[in-house]
Structure formats: structure tokens, C-alpha cells
PDB file of C-alpha atoms in Angstrom:
ATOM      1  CA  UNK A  38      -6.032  31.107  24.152  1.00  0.00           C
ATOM      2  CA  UNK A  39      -2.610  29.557  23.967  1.00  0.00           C
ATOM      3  CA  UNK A  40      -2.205  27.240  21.165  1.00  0.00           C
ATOM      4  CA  UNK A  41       1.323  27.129  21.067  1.00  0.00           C
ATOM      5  CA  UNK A  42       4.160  27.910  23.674  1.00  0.00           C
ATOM      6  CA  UNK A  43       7.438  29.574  22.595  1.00  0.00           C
ATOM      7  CA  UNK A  44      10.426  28.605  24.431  1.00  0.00           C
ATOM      8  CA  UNK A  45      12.684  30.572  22.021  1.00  0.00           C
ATOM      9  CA  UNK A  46      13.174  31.549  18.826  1.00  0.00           C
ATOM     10  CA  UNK A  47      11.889  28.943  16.197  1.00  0.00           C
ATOM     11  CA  UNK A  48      11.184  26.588  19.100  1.00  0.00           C
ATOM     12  CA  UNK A  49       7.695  26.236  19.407  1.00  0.00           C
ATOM     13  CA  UNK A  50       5.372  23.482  21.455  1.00  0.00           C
ATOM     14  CA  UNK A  51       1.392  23.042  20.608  1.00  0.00           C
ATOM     15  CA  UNK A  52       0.392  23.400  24.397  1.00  0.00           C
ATOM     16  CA  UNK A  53      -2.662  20.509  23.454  1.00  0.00           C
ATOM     17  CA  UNK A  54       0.055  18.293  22.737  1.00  0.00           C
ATOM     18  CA  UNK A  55       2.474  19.012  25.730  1.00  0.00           C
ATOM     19  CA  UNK A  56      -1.064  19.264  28.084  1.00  0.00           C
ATOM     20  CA  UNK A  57      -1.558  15.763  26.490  1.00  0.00           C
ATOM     21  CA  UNK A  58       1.884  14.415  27.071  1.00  0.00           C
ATOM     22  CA  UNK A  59       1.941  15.610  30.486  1.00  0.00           C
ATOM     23  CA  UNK A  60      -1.407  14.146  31.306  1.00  0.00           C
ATOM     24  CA  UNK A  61      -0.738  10.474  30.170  1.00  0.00           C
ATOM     25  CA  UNK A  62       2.894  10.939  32.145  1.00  0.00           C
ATOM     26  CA  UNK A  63       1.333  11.760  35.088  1.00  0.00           C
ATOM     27  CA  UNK A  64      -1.823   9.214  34.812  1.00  0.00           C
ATOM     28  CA  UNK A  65       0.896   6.417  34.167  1.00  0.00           C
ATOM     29  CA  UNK A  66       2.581   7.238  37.720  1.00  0.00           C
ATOM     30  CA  UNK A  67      -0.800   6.978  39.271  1.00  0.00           C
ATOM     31  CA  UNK A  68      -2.275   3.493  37.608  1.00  0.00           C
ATOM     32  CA  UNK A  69       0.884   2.225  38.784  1.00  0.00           C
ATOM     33  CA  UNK A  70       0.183   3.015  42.605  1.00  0.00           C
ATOM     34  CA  UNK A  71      -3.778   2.601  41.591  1.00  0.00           C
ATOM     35  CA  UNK A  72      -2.354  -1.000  40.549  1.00  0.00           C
ATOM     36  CA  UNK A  73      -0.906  -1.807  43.884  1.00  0.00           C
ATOM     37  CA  UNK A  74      -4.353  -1.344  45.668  1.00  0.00           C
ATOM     38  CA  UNK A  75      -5.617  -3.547  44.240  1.00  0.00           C
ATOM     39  CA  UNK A  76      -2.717  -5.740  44.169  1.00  0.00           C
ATOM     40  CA  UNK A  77      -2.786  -5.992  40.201  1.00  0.00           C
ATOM     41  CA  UNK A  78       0.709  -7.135  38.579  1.00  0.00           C
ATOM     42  CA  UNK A  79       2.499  -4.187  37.438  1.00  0.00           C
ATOM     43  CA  UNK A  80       3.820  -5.657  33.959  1.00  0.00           C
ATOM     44  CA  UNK A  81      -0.210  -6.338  33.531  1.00  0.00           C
ATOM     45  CA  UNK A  82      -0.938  -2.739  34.682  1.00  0.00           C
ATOM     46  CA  UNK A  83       1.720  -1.109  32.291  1.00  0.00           C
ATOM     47  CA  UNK A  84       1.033  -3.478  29.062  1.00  0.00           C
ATOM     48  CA  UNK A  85      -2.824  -2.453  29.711  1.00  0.00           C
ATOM     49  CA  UNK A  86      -1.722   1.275  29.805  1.00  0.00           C
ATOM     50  CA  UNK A  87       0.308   0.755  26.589  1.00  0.00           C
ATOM     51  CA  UNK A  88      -2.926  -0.731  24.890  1.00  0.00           C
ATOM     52  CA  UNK A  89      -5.404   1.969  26.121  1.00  0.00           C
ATOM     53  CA  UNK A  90      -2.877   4.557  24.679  1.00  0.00           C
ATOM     54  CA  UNK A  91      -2.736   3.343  21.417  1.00  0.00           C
ATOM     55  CA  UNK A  92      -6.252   2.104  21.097  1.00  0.00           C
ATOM     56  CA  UNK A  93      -7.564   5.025  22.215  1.00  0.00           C
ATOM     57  CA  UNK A  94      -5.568   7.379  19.719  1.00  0.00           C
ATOM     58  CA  UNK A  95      -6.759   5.306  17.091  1.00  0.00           C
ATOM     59  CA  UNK A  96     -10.514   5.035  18.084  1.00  0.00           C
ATOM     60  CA  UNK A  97     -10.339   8.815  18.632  1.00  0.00           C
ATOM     61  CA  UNK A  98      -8.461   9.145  15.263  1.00  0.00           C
ATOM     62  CA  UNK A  99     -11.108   7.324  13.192  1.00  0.00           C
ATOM     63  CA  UNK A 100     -14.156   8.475  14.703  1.00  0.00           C
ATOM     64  CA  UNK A 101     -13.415  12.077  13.802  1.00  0.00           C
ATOM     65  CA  UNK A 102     -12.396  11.129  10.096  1.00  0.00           C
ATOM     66  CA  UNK A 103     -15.402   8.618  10.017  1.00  0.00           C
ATOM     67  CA  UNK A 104     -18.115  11.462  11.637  1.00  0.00           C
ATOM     68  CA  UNK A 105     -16.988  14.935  11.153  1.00  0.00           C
ATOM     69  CA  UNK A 106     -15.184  15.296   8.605  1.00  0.00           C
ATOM     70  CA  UNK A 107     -15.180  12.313   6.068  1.00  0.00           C
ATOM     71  CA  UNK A 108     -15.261  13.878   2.661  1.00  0.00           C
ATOM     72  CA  UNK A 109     -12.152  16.238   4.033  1.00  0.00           C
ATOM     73  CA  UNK A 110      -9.752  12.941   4.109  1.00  0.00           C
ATOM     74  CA  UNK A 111     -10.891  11.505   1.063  1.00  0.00           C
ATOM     75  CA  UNK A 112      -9.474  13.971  -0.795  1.00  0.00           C
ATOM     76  CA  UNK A 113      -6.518  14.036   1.248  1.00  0.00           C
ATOM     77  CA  UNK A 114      -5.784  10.347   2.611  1.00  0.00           C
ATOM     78  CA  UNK A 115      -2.412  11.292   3.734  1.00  0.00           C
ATOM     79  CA  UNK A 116      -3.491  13.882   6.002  1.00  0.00           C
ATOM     80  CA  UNK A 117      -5.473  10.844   7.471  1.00  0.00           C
ATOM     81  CA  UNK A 118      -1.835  10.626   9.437  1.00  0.00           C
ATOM     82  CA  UNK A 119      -1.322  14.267  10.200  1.00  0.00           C
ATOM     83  CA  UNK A 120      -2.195  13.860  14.202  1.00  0.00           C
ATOM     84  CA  UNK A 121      -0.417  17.307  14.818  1.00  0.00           C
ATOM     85  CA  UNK A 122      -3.186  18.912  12.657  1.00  0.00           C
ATOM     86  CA  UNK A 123      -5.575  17.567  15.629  1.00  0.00           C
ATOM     87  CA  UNK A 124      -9.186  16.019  15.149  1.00  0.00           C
ATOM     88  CA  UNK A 125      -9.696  13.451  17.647  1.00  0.00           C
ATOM     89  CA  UNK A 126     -13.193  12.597  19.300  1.00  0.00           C
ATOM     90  CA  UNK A 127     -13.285  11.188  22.582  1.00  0.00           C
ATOM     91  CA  UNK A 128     -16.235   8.539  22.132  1.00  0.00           C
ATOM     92  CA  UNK A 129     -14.467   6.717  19.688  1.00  0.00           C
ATOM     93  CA  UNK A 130     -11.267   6.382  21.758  1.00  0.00           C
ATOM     94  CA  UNK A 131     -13.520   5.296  24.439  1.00  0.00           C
ATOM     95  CA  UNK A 132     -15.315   2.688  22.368  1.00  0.00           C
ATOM     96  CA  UNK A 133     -12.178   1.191  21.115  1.00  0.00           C
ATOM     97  CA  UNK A 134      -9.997   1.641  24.644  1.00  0.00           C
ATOM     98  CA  UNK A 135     -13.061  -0.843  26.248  1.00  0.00           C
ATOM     99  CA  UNK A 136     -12.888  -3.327  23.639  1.00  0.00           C
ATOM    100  CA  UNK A 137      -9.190  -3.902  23.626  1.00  0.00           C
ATOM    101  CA  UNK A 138      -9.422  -3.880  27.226  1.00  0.00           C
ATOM    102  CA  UNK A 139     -12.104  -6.670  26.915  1.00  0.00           C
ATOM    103  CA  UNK A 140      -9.909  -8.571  24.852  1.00  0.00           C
ATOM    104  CA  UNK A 141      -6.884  -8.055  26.866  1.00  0.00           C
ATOM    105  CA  UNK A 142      -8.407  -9.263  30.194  1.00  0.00           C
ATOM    106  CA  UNK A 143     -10.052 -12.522  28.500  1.00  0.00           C
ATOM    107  CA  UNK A 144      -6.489 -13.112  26.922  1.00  0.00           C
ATOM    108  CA  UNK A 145      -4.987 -12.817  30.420  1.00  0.00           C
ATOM    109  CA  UNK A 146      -7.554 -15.564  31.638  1.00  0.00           C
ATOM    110  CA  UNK A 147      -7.609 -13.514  34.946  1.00  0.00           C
ATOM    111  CA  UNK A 148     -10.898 -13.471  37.793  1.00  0.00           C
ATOM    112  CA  UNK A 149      -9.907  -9.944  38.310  1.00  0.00           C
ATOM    113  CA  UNK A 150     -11.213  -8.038  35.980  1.00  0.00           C
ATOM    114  CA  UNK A 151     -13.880  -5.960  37.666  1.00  0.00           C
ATOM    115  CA  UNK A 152     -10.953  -4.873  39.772  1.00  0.00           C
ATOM    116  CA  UNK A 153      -8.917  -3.404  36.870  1.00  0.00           C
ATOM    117  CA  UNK A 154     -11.753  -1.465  35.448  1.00  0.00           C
ATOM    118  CA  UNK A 155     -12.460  -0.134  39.073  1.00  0.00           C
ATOM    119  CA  UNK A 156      -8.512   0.300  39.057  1.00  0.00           C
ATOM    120  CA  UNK A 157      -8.428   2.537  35.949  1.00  0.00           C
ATOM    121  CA  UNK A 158     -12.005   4.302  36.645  1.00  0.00           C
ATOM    122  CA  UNK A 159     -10.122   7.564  38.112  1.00  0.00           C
ATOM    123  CA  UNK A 160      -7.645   7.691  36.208  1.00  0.00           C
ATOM    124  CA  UNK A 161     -10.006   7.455  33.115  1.00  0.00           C
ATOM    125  CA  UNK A 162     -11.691  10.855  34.522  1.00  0.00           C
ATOM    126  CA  UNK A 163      -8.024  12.774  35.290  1.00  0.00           C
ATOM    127  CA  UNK A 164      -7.044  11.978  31.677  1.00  0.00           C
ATOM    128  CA  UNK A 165     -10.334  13.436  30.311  1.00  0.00           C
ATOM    129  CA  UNK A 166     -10.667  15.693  32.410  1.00  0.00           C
ATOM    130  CA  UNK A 167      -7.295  17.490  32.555  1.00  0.00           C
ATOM    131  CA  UNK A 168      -6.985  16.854  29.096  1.00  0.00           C
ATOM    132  CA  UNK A 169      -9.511  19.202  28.367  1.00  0.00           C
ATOM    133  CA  UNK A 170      -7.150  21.884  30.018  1.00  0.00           C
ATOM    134  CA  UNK A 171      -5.134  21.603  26.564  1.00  0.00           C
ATOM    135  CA  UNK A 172      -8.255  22.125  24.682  1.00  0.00           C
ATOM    136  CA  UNK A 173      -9.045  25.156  26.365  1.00  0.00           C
ATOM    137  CA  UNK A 174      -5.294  26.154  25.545  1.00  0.00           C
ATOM    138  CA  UNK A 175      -6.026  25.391  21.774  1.00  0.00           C
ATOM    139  CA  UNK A 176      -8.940  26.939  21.620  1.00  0.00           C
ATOM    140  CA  UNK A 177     -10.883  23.915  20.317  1.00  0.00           C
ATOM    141  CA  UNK A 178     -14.337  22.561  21.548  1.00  0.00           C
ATOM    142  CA  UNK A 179     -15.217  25.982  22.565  1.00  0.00           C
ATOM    143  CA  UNK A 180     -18.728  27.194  24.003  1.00  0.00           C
ATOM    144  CA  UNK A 181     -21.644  29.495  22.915  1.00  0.00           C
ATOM    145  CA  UNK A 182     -21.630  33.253  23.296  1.00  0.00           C
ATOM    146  CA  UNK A 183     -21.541  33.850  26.831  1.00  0.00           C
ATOM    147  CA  UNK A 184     -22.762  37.222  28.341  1.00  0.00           C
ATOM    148  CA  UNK A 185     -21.603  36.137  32.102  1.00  0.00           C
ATOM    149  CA  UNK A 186     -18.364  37.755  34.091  1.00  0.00           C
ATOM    150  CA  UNK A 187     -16.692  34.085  33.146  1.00  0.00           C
ATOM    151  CA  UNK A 188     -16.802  34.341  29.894  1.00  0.00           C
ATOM    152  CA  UNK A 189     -13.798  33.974  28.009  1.00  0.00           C
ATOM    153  CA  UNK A 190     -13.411  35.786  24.313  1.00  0.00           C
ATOM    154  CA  UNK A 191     -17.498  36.195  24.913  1.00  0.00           C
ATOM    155  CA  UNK A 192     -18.040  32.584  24.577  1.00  0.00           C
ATOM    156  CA  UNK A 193     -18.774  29.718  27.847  1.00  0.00           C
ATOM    157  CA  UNK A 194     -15.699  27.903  28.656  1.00  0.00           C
ATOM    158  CA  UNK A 195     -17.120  24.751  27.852  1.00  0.00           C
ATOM    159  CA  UNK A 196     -13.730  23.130  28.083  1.00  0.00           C
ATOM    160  CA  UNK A 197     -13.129  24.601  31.554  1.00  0.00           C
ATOM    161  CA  UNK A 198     -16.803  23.229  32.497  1.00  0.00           C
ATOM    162  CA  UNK A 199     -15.960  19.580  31.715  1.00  0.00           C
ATOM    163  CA  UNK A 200     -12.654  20.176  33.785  1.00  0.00           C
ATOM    164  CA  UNK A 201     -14.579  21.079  36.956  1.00  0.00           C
ATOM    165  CA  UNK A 202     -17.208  18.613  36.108  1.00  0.00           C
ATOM    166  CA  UNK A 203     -14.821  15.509  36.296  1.00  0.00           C
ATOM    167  CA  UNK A 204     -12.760  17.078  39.159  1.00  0.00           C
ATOM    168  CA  UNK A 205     -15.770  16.763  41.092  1.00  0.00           C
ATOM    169  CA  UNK A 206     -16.190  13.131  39.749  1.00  0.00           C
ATOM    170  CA  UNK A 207     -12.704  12.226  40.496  1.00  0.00           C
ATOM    171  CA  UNK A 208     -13.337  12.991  44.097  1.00  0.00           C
ATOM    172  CA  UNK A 209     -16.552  11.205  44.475  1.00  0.00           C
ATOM    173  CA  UNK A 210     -15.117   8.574  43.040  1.00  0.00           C
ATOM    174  CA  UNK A 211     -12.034   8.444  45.637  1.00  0.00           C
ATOM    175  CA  UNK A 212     -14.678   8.779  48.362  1.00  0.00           C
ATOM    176  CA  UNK A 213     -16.671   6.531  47.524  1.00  0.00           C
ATOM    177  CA  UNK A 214     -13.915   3.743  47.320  1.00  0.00           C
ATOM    178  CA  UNK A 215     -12.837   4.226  50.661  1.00  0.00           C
ATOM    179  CA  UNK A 216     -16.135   2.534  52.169  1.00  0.00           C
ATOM    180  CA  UNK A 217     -16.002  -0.622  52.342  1.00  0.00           C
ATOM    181  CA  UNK A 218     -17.983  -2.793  49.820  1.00  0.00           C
ATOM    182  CA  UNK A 219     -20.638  -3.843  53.150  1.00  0.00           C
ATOM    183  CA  UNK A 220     -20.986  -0.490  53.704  1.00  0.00           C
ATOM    184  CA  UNK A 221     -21.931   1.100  50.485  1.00  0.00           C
ATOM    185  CA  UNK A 222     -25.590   1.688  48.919  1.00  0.00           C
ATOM    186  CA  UNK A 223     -26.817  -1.746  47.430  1.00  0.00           C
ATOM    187  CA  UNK A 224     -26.205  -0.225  43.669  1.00  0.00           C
ATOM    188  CA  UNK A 225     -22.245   0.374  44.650  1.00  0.00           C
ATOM    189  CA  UNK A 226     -21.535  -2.911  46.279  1.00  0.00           C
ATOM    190  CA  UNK A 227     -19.680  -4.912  44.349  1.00  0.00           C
ATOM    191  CA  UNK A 228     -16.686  -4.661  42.385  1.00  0.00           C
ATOM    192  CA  UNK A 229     -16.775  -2.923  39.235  1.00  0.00           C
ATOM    193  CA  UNK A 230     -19.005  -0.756  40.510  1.00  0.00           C
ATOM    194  CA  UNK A 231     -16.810   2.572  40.538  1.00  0.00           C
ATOM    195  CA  UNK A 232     -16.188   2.435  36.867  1.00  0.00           C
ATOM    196  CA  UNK A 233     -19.798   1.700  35.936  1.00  0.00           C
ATOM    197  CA  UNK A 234     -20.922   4.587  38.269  1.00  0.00           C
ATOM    198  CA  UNK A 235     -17.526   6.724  36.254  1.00  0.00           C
ATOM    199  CA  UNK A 236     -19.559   5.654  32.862  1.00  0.00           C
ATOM    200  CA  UNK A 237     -22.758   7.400  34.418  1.00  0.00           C
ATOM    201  CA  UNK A 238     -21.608  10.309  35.849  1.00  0.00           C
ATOM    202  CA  UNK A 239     -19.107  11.350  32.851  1.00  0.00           C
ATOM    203  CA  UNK A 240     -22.140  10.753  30.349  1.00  0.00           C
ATOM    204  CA  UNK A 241     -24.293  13.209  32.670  1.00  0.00           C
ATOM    205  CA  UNK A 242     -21.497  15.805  32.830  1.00  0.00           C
ATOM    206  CA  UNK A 243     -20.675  15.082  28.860  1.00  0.00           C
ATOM    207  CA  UNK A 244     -24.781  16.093  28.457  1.00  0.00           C
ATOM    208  CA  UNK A 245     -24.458  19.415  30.476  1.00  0.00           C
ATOM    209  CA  UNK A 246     -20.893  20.218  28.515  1.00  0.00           C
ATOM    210  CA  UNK A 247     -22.218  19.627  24.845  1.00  0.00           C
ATOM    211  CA  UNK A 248     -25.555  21.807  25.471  1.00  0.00           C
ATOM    212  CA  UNK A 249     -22.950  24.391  26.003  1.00  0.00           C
ATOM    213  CA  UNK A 250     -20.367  23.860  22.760  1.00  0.00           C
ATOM    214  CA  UNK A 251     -20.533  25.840  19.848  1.00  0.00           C
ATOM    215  CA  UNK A 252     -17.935  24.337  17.596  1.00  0.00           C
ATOM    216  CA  UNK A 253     -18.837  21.907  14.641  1.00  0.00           C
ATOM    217  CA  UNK A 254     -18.947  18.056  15.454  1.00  0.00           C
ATOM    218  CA  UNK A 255     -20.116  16.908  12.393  1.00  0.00           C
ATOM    219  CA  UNK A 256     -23.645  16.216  10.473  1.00  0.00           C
ATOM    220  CA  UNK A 257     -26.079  16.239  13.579  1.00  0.00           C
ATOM    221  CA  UNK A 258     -28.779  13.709  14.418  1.00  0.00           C
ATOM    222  CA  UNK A 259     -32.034  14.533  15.213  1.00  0.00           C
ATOM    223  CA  UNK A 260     -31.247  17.811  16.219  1.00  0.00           C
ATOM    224  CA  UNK A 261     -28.070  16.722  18.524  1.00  0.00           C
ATOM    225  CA  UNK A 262     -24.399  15.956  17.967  1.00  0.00           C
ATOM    226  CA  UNK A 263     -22.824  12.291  18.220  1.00  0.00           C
ATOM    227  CA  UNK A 264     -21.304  12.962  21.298  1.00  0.00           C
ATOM    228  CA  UNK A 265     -25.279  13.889  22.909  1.00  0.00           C
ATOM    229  CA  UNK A 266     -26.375  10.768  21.616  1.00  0.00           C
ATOM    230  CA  UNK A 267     -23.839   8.795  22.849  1.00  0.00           C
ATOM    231  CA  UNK A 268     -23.474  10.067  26.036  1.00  0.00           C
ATOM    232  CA  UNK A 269     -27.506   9.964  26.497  1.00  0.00           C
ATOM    233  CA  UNK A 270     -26.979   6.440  25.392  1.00  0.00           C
ATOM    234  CA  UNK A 271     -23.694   5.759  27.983  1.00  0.00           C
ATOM    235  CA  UNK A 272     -25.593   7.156  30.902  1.00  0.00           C
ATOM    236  CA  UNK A 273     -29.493   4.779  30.326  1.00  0.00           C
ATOM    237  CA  UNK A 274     -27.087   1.848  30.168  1.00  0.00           C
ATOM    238  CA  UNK A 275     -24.617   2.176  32.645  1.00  0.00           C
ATOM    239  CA  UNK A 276     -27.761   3.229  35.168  1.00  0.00           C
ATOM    240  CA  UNK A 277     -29.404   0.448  34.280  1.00  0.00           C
ATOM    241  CA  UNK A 278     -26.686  -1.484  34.520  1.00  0.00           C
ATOM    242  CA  UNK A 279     -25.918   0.107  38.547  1.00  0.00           C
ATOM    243  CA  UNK A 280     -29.392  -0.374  39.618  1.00  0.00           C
ATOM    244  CA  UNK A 281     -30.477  -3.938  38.163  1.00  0.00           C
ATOM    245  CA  UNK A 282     -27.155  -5.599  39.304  1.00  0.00           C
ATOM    246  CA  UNK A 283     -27.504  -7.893  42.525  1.00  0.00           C
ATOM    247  CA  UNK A 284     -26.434  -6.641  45.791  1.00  0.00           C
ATOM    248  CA  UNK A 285     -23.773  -8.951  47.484  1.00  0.00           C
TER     249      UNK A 285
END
């Protein structure tokens, strides 16, 4: 693995963190044009970036001091602010990302706002999914000894799995957007739809990528990590919620 890049001598870069900053740079270009689809303002589309960025740093943040590793910053509250140091879990940026989204949306009084989760439902899967490029670069979130030609260091690329995973989602996704609302099943037929369906399929991919990790999330429950639960969890509710909603 490649945990940090030198460019020259004392100039180094943690490749998670320039993955990471490369990622949100490039997902910001795209909600933009995603924006103009679906002829969403832009200063709404940007100021909703800006508050999914920091929410989600912070959910991610606490989670991972809350979960796995609580007594650790107790003892060393300071280092609660040492993000370089890494320790960041996904679920809890998630968590926090929809809420202030919630908020946001109510705040902007708008009818719209199926139509910006729909918006951001792609983009949601390239930032997770590409961003797990710079874990595999770190060498964090890594898999369980691994006796196939793919391994790498003798353990699954778990990281690389969950790329490939939400590649594949990003393109259904896509697809699936380009039929018109008439034309699709009756469970993907109205708006909203797309990022409910993104909630499902991550969560099933999430499932198949934790049964493969090997690195330590924390005190387990019943047997499985947070992340299993949650995304077992994620995926009964957001199927539920595609199948029992109305077709138009």
C-alpha cells in the first residue's frame, strides 16, 4: 500500500487525504451539472454541498470516537481534533449528512425535494465509492486472508470490492434515470426513487464488503460489526420503503 506520496524531499502527501480531496473536487463539478437536470438553483446546490461536507466529517468523526474507540479519546480529548490521524466511519457521516439535509430542504420551504435527493443519489455512490480507492492506498479497512490470485499482501481487497461494487451501482443508477418515470417498474416510478433504490443497493453491497473485512470496528454486536447492523437495517427499510410506496 501507499499511505503517503513523496513529491520530494520532506514533502510528503497522505494519499487518503489527497484521494479524498480529489474526490469531493471532482463530485462538486458533477452535482453542479447533476443540479441543472433537474433544474435545481445552483447557490441551493452548492450551499447543500457545503453542508453535506461538513456534516458528514463530523457525523463520521463522532461515530468512530463514540463506537470504536471511546476510551482512546478520553484519555486524550485533544486528539479528538487530530483528523490527519484518520478514524472516520461512514454510517455516521451518513446519518448526520441526511438529517442536515432534512433540515436544509424544510428551511428552504421548497416542493422539490425528492428531486435533490435523486439529484445527489450518484454522486453519493462516486464519493463512497472512489473514496475507498484512498483506503486501499492507506491500507485501512482491509480484508481477511485471502488465498486467491487477487489477493493483495495475502489478504481480500475489501476496499477494492466496495469500489467495483458501487461502480456497478453508479451505472445502474444512470440507467435507470434515463427511462422515463411512465416507463419504469411500479417500485421506481416516482421521484425520489433513485436515491431510495441508492440506500438499498449500497446497504446490500456494504453486507457483502464487511463479511470480507478483517480490521477492528469496534465492540461487536451479536456477533457483527455496527456497520452489518446498520446496513442490514438501511437495506429492510429502504426496500420496504421502494415496494410499499404508491405507483403514480
Amino acid at each position: 500500500m501507499y499511505p503517503i506520496i513523496r513529491l520530494a524531499e520532506g514533502l510528503e502527501i497522505p494519499s487518503f487525504f489527497l484521494n479524498i480531496s480529489l474526490v469531493i473536487s471532482l463530485s462538486l463539478f458533477w452535482i453542479i451539472r447533476r443540479g441543472d437536470l433537474y433544474h435545481l438553483p445552483k447557490k441551493n446546490i452548492l450551499d447543500l454541498s457545503l453542508l453535506l461536507m461538513g456534516s458528514s466529517l463530523v457525523g463520521a468523526r463522532f461515530m468512530h470516537i463514540l463506537y470504536e474507540n471511546f476510551s482512546y479519546y478520553q484519555e486524550h480529548p485533544l486528539r479528538v481534533f487530530y483528523l490527519w490521524q484518520g478514524g472516520f466511519v461512514f454510517y455516521g457521516g451518513l446519518v448526520l449528512a441526511f438529517v442536515t439535509t432534512l433540515v436544509y430542504l424544510k428551511w428552504l420551504q421548497t416542493d422539490k425535494k425528492s428531486h435533490y435527493f435523486d439529484a445527489f443519489a450518484p454522486v453519493l455512490a462516486f464519493a463512497y465509492g472512489f473514496g475507498r480507492i484512498g483506503c486501499f492506498l492507506a491500507g485501512c479497512c482491509y480484508g481477511k486472508t485471502c488465498e486467491y490470485p487477487w489477493a493483495m499482501n495475502g489478504r481480500h481487497p475489501a476496499q477494492l470490492y466496495a469500489f467495483f461494487l458501487e461502480v456497478g451501482i453508479i451505472s445502474l443508477l444512470l440507467g435507470i434515470e434515463k427511462v422515463p418515470l411512465s416507463k419504469r417498474p411500479r417500485f421506481l416510478n416516482r421521484s425520489g426513487d433513485i436515491f431510495v433504490l441508492w440506500l438499498a443497493l449500497h446497504s446490500l453491497g456494504r453486507l457483502m464488503m464487511e463479511s470480507f473485512r478483517d480490521d477492528f470496528r469496534g465492540d461487536q454486536i451479536l456477533g457483527q460489526s455496527v456497520s452489518t447492523i446498520l446496513s442490514l437495517l438501511l437495506f429492510l427499510i429502504s426496500s420496504v420503503s421502494l415496494y410499499s410506496r404508491k405507483p403514480t
